[in-house]
Coordinates of C-alpha atoms (C1' of nucleotides) in Angstrom, one line a residue:
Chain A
X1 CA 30.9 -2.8 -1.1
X2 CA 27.7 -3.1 0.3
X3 CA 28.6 -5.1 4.0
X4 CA 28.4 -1.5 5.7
X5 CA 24.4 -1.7 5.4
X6 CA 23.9 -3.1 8.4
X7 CA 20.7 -0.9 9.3
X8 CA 19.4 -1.0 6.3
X9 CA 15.1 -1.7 6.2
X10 CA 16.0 -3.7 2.9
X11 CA 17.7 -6.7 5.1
X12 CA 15.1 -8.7 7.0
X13 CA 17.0 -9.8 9.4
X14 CA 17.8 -7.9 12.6
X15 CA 20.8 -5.9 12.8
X16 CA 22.8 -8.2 14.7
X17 CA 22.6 -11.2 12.1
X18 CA 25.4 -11.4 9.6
X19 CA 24.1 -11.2 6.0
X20 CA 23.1 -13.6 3.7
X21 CA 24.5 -14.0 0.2
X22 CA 21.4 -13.2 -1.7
X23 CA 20.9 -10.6 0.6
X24 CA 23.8 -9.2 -0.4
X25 CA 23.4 -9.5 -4.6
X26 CA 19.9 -8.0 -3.7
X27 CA 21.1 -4.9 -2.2
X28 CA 23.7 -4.4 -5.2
X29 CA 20.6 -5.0 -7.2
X30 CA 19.0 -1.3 -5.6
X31 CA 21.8 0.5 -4.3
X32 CA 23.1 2.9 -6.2
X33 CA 26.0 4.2 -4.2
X34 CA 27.0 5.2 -0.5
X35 CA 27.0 9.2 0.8
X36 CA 29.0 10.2 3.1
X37 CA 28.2 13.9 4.4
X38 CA 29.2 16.2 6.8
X39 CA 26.9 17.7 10.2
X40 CA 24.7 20.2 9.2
X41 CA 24.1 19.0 5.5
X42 CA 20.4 19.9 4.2
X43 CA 19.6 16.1 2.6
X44 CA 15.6 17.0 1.6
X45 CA 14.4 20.5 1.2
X46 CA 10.6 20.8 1.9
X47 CA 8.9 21.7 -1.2
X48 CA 11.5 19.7 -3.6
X49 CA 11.9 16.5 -5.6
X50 CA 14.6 14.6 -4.6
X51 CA 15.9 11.9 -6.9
X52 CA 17.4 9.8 -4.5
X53 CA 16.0 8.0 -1.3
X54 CA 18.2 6.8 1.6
X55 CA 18.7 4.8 4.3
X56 CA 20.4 6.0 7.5
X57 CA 23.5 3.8 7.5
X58 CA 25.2 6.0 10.8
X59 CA 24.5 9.2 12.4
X60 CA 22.0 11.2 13.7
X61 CA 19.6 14.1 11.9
X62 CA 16.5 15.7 11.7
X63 CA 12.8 15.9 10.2
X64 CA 11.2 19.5 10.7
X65 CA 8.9 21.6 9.0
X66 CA 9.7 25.2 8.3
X67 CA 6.4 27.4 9.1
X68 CA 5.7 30.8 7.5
X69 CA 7.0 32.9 10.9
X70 CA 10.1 31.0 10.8
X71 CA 9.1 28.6 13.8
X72 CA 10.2 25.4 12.9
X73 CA 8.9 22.3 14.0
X74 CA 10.4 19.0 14.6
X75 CA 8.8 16.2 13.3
X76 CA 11.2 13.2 14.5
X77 CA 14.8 12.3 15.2
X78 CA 16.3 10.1 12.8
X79 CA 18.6 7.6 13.4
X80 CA 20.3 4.6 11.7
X81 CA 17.6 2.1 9.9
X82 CA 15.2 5.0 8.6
X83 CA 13.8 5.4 5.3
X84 CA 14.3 8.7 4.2
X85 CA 12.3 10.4 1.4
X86 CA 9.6 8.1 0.9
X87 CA 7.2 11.2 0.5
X88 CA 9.0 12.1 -2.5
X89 CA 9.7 8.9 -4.3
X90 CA 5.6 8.3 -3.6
X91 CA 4.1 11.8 -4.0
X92 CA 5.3 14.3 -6.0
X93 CA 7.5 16.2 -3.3
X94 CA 8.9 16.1 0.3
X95 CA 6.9 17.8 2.5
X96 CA 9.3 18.4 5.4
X97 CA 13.0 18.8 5.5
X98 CA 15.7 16.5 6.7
X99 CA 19.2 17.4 8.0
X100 CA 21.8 16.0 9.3
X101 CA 22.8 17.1 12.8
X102 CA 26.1 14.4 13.0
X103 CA 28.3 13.5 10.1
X104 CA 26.3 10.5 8.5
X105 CA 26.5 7.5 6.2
X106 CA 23.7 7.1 3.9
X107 CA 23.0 4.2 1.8
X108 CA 21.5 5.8 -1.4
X109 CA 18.6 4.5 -3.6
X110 CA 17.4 5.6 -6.8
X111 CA 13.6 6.8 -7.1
X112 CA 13.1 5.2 -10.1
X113 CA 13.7 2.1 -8.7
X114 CA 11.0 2.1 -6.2
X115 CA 8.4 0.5 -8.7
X116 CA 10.8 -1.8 -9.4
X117 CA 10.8 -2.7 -6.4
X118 CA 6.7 -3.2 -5.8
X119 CA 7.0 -5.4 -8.6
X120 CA 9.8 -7.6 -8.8
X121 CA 10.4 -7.9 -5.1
X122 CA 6.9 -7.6 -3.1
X123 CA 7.7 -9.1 0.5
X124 CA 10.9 -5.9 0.5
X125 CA 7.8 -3.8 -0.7
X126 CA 5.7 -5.0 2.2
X127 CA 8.5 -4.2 4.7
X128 CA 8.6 -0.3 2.9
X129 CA 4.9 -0.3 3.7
X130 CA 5.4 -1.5 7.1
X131 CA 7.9 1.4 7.6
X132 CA 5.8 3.4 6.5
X133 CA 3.1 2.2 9.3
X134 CA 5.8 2.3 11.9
X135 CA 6.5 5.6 11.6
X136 CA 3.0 6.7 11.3
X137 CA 2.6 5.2 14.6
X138 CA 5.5 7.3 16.5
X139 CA 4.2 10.4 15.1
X140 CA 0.8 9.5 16.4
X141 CA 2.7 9.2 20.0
X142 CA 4.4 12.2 19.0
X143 CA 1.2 14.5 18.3
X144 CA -0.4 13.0 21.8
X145 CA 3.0 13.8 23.8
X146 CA 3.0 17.9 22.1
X147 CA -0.6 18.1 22.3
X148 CA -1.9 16.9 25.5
X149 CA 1.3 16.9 27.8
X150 CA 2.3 19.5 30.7
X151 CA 5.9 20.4 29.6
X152 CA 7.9 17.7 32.3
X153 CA 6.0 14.8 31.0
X154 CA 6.9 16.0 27.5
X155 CA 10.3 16.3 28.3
X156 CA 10.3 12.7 29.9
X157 CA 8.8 11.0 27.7
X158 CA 10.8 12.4 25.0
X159 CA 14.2 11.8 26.8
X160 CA 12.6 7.7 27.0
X161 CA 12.0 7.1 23.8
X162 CA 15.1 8.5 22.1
X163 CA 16.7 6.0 24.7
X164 CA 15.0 3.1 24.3
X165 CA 15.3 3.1 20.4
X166 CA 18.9 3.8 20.5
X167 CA 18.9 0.7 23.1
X168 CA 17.5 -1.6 20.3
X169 CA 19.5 0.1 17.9
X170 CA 22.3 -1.3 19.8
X171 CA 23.7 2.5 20.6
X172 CA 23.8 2.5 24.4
X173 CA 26.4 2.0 26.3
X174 CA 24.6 1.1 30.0
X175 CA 22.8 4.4 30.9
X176 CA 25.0 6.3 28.0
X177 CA 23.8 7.3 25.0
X178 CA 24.9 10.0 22.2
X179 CA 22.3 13.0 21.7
X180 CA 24.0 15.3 19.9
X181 CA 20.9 17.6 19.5
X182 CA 20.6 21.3 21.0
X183 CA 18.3 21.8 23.4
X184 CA 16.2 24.0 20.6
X185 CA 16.3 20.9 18.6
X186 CA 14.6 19.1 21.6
X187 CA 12.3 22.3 22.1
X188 CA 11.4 22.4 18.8
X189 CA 10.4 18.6 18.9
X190 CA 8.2 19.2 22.0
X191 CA 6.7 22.3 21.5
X192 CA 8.0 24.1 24.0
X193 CA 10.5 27.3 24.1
X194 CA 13.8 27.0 25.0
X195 CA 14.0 28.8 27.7
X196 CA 11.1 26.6 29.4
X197 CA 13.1 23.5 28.4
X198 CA 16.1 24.1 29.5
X199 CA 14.8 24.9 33.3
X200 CA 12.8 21.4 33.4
X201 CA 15.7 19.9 32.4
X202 CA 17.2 21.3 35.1
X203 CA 15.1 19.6 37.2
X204 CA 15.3 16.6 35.9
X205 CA 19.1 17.1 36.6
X206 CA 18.7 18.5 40.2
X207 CA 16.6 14.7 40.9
X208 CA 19.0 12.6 39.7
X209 CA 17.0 11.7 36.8
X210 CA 18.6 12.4 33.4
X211 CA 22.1 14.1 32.9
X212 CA 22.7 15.9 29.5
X213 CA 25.7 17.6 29.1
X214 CA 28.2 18.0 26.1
X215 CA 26.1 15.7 23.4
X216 CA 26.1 12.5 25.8
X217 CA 22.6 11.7 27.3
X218 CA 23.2 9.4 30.8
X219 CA 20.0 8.1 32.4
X220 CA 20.4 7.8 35.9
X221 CA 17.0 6.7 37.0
X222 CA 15.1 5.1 34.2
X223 CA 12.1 4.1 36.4
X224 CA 11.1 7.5 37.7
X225 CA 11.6 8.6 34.4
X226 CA 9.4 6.1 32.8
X227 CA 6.7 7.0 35.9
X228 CA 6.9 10.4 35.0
X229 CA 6.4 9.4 31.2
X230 CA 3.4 7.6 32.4
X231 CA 5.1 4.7 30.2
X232 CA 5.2 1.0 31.4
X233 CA 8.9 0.9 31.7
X234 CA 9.0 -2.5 29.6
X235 CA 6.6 -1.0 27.2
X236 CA 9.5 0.9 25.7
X237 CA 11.4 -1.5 24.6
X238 CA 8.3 -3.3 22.7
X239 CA 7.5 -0.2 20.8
X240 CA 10.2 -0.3 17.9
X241 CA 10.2 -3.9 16.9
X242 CA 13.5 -5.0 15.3
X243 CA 14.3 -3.9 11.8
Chain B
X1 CA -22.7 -5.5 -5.0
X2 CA -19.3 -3.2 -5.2
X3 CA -21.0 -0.5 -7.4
X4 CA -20.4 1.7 -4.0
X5 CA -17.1 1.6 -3.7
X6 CA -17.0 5.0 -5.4
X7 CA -14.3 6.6 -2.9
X8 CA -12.2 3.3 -2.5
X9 CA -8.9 3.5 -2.5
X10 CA -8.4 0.3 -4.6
X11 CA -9.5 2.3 -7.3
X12 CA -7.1 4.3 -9.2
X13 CA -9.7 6.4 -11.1
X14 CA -11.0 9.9 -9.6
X15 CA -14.0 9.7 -7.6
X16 CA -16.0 10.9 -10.4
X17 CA -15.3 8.5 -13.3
X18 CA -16.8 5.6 -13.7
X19 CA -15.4 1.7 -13.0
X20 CA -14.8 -0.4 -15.2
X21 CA -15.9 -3.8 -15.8
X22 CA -12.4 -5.3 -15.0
X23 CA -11.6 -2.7 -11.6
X24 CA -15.2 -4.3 -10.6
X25 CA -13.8 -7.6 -11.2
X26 CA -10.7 -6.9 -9.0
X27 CA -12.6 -5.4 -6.6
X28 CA -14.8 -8.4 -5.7
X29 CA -11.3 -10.6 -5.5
X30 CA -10.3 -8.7 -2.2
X31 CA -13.5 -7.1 -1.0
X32 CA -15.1 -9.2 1.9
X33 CA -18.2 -7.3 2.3
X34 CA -19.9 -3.9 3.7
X35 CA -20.4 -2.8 7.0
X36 CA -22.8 -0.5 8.3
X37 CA -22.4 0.9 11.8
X38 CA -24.2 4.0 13.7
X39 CA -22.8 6.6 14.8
X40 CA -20.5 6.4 18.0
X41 CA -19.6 2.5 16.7
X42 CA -16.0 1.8 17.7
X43 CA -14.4 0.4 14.7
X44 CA -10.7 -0.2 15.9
X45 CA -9.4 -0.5 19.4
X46 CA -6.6 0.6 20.6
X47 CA -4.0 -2.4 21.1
X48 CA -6.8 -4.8 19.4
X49 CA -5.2 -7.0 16.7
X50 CA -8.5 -6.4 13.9
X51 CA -9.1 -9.2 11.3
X52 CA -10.1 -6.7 9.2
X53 CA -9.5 -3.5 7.4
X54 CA -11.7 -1.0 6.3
X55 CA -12.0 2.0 3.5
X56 CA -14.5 4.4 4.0
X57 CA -17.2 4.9 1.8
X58 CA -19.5 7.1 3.5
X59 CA -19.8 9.3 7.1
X60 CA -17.2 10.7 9.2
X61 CA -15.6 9.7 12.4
X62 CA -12.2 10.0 14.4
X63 CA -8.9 8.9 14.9
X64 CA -7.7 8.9 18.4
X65 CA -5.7 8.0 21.1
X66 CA -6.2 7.8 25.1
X67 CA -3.2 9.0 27.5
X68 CA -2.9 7.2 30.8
X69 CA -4.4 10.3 32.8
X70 CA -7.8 9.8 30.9
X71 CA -7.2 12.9 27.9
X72 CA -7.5 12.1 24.4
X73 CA -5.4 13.2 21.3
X74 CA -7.2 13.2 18.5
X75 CA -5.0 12.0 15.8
X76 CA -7.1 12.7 12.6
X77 CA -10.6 12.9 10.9
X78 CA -11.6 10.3 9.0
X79 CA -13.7 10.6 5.7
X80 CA -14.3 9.1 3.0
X81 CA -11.8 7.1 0.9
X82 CA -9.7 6.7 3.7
X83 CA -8.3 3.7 4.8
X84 CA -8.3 2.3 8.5
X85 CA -6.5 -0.3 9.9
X86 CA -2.7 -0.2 7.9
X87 CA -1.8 -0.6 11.3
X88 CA -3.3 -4.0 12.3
X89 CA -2.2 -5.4 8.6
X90 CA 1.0 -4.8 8.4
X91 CA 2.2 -4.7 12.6
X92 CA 0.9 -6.8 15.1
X93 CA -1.6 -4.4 16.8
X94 CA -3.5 -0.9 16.4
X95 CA -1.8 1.9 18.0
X96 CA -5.0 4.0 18.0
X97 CA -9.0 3.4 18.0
X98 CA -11.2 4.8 15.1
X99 CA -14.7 5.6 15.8
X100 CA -17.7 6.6 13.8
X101 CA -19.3 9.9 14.4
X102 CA -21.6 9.5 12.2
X103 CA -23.0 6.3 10.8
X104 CA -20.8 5.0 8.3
X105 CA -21.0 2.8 4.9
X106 CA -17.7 0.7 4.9
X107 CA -15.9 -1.3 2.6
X108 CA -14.3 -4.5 4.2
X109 CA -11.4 -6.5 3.5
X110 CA -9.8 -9.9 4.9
X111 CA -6.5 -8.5 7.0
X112 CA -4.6 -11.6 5.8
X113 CA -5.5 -10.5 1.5
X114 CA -3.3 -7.9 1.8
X115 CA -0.1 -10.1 1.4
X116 CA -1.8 -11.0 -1.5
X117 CA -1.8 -8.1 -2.6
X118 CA 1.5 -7.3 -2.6
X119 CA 2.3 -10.7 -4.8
X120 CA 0.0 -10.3 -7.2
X121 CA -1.5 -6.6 -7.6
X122 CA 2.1 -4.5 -7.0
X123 CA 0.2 -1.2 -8.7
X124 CA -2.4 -1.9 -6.0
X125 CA 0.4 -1.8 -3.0
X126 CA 2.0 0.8 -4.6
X127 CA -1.1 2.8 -3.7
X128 CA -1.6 1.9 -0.2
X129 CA 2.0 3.0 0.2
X130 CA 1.0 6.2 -1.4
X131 CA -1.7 6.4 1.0
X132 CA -0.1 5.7 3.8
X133 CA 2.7 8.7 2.9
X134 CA 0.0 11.1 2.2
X135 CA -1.4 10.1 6.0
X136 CA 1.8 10.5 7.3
X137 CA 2.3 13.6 5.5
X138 CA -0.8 15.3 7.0
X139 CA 0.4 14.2 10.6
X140 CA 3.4 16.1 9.9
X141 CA 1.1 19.3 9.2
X142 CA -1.0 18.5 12.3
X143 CA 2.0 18.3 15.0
X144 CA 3.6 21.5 13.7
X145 CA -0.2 23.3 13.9
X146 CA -0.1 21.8 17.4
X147 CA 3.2 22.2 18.3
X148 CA 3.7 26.0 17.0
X149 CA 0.7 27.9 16.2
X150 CA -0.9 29.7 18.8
X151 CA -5.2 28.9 18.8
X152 CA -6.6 31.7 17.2
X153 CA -4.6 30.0 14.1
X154 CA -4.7 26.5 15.0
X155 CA -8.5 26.7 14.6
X156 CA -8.2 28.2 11.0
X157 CA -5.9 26.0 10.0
X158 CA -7.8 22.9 11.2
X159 CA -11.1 24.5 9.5
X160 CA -9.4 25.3 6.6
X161 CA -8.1 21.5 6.3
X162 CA -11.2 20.1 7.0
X163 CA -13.1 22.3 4.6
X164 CA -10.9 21.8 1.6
X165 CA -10.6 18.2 2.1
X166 CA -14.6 18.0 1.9
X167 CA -14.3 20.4 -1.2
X168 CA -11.8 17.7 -2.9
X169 CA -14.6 14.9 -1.5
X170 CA -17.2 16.9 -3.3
X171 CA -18.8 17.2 0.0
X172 CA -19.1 20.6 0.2
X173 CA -22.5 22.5 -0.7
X174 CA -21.0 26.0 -1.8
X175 CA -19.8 27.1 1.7
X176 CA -21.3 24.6 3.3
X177 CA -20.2 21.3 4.6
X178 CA -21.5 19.0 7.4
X179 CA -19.0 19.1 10.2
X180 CA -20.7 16.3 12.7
X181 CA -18.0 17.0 15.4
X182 CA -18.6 18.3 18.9
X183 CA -16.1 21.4 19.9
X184 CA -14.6 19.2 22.0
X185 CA -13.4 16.7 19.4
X186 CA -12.2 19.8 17.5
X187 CA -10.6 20.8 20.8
X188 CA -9.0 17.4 21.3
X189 CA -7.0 17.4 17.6
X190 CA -5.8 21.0 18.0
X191 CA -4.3 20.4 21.3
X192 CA -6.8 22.9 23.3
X193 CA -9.6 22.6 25.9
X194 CA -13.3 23.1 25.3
X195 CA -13.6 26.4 27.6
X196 CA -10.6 28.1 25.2
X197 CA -11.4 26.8 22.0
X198 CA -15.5 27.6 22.1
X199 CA -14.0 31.3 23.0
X200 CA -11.4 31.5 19.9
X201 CA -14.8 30.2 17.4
X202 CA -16.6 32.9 19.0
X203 CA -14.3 35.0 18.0
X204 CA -14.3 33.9 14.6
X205 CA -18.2 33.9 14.5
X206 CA -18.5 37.4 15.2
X207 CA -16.0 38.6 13.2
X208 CA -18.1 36.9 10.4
X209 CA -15.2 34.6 9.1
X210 CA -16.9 30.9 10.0
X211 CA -20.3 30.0 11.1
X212 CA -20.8 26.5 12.7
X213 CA -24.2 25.3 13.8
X214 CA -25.5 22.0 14.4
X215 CA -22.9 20.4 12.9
X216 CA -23.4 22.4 9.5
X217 CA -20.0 24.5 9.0
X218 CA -20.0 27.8 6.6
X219 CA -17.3 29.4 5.5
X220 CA -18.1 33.2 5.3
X221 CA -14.4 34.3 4.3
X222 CA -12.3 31.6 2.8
X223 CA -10.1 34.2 2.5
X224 CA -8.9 35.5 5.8
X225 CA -9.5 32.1 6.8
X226 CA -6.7 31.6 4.9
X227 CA -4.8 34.1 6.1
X228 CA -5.2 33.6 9.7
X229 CA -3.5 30.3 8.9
X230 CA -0.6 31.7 7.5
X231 CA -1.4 29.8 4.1
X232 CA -1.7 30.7 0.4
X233 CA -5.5 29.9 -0.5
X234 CA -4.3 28.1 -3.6
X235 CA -2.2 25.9 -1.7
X236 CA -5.0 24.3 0.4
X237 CA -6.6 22.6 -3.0
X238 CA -3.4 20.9 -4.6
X239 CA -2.4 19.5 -0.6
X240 CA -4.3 16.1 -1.3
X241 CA -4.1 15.3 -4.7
X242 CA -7.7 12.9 -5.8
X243 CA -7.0 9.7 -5.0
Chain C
dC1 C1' 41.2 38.5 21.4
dG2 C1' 36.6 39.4 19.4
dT3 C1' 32.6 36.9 17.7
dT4 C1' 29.3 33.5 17.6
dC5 C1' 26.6 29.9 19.3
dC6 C1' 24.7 27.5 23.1
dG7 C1' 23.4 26.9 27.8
dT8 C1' 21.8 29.1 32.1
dT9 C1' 19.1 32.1 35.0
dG10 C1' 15.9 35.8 36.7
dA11 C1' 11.9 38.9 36.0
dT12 C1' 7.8 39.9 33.8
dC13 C1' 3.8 39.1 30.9
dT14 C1' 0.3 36.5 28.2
dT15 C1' -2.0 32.8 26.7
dA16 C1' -4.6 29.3 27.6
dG17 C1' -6.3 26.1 31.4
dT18 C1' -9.5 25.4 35.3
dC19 C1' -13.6 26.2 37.8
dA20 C1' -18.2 27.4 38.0
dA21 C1' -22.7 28.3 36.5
dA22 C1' -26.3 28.9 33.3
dG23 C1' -28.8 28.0 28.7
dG24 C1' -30.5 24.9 25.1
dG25 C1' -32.2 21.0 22.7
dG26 C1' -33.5 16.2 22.3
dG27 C1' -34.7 12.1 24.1
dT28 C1' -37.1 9.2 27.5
dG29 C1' -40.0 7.7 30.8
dG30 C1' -43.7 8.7 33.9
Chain D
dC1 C1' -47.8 15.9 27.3
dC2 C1' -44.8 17.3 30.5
dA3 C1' -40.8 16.9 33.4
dC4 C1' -36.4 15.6 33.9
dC5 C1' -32.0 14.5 32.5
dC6 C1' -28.0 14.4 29.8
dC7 C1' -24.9 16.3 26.7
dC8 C1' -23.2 20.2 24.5
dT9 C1' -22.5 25.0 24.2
dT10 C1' -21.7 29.5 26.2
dT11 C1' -19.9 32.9 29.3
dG12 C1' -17.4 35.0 33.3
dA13 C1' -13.8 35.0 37.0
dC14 C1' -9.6 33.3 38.4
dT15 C1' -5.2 30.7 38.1
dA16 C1' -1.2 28.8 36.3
dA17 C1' 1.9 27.1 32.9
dG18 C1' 4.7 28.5 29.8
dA19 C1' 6.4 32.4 26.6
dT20 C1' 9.1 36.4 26.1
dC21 C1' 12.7 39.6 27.4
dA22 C1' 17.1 40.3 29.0
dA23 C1' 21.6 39.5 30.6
dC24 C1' 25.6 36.7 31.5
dG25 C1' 28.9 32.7 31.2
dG26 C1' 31.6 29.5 28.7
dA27 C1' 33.4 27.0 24.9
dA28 C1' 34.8 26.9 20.1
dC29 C1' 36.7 29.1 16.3
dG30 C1' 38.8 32.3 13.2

DNA sequence: CGTTCCGTTGATCTTAGTCAAAGGGGGTGG
DNA sequence: CCACCCCCTTTGACTAAGATCAACGGAACG
């Protein structure tokens, strides 16, 4: 059964649209199987060679890189629709770890059939390619937010755009959203310590502005949130185009 | 005449072999002409929808983008062989501007050939893809140098990237390479200001490790270069593979 | 119940930022 | 040819943002 990839970057069409039939004999054509694995589950090491490549079908994990004093760096949050382990099916080896921070559903794709893919199926290989470009963008944001913001604006902006791209991930419910991340995670994503994280968030909390508490993430001002980002509030939702 | 094209990306040879006659053949399908631009030219604009792409063929410039509050994040350095404007082919609009620091040779291609290809050339994406993974991979490496280290490293690391990137380039004279950047572009990548970062090379001059000078960088000790950035001297060479 | 992990808070310290001023070319126009 | 200016570098004095250290509370879990 293949109706469960919904996110998937191989579909063209946006996640609300049912799927077409050749859609669907296409994706049998690549997938090799669904995995199914628990929070916490290492699913690229930095430094190896995976076989497989995935696609987030549900859940919630992590891209860091380990450094040689233990600090660890978070490169992004991933979420359902990403591409996971491009690096390795196009270099030699993945260059930063991935783990899953939520139980997740993974749509699983053989390595080998990546050339396969270039060939016999070029506009699919032009969407990979366009991933590609997408996320190269966000981690050009990224680097600007960790290297040129004071620690609130980091923290705003951050908060933002987890929101909006669950919004057009269709994971929102109103101001609610699911961010089952520590705040180390978050630190670790931004650059900062801990310790200085968790009392801006505390004054994002004491304004009314974000409320974090027990994994669920409620926004209860988006606008001075998006002020604070510095971020066009309708900007946001412009910035992940539909999968 | 494409004879130039030595560090194109279109080519699947090293640098240092010669084309042959049917990569010459190929390359005169897609290529649209050369550009020549002085230093400080502005090749890409943020938010500009570019017509064309480029691949560098000679000089050195920058990647970067502008926050609201007037700073700049500088996103990369750009030399030769690599490829600008992914962005504008394959979404709807740069999310950075590029800029020559030098004067630059460049190679220039029709935005709307790159579909083509896709179709007809699939070993040809499949390279571009690579390319755009190997950027994405060295963004990775710059957020965690700007996120985690403190400067005193983040300098050596940066140095140490830019030096055996050049050395891969064949750009390098012995110790030497041309390093056309002003402190505070250098400042700007590694998440610093000028004031801080002129006192951490300082500190690097007179402890005899690096030696920059009217834009001519020396490395005195590649060594404890090295190990300032917390990175095994071998490792530095086999990070970007020839293209 | 103890242990562990995470969040919270206060006190203290350090790194890096800001401000200010001076020196050094290189280019341009008088 | 000189003077002026602009841009970049260098250096010192001061400030502030954020890191580190330390301790405690609470929830989950064996």
């Amino acid at each position: 059964m293949v109706t469960d990839c919904k996110n998937c970057w191989l579909r063209k069409q946006p996640v609300f649209l049912s799927m077409s039939e050749d859609e669907l004999v296409f994706m049998h054509e690549f997938k090799t199987g669904e995995l199914e694995v628990d929070a916490g589950a290492t699913l690229m090491l930095e430094g190896s060679n995976s076989p497989q490549l995935f696609t987030v079908l549900e859940g919630m994990g992590l891209r860091y890189k380990t450094l040689e004093d233990g600090e660890r760096q978070v490169i992004s949050f991933v979420m359902p629709g990403d591409f996971i382990g491009l690096q390795a099916g196009v270099m030699q080896e993945m260059q930063h770890s991935v783990e899953s921070t939520t139980p997740m559903k993974l749509c699983v794709f053989d390595r080998r059939s990546l050339w396969r893919l270039f060939k016999d199926h070029p506009e699919r290989a032009y969407d990979l390619t366009w991933l590609a470009a997408l996320e190269e963008h966000f981690l050009g944001e990224h680097l600007a937010v960790v290297g040129r913001m004071p620690a609130e604006q980091r923290l705003a902006t951050g908060i933002l755009r987890l929101y909006d791209r669950a919004v057009s991930l269709g994971l929102t419910e109103g101001p609610w959203m699911k961010l089952p991340y520590t705040q180390k995670d978050l630190a670790d994503a931004l650059g900062l310590s801990v310790v200085h994280t968790n009392k801006t968030l505390k004054r994002l909390r004491d304004r009314r502005i974000v409320n974090w508490k027990n994994g669920d993430m409620e926004i209860l001002d988006y606008d001075r949130l998006s002020e604070m980002a510095h971020v066009d509030p309708a900007e946001g939702m412009r910035q992940r185009p539909l999968i």
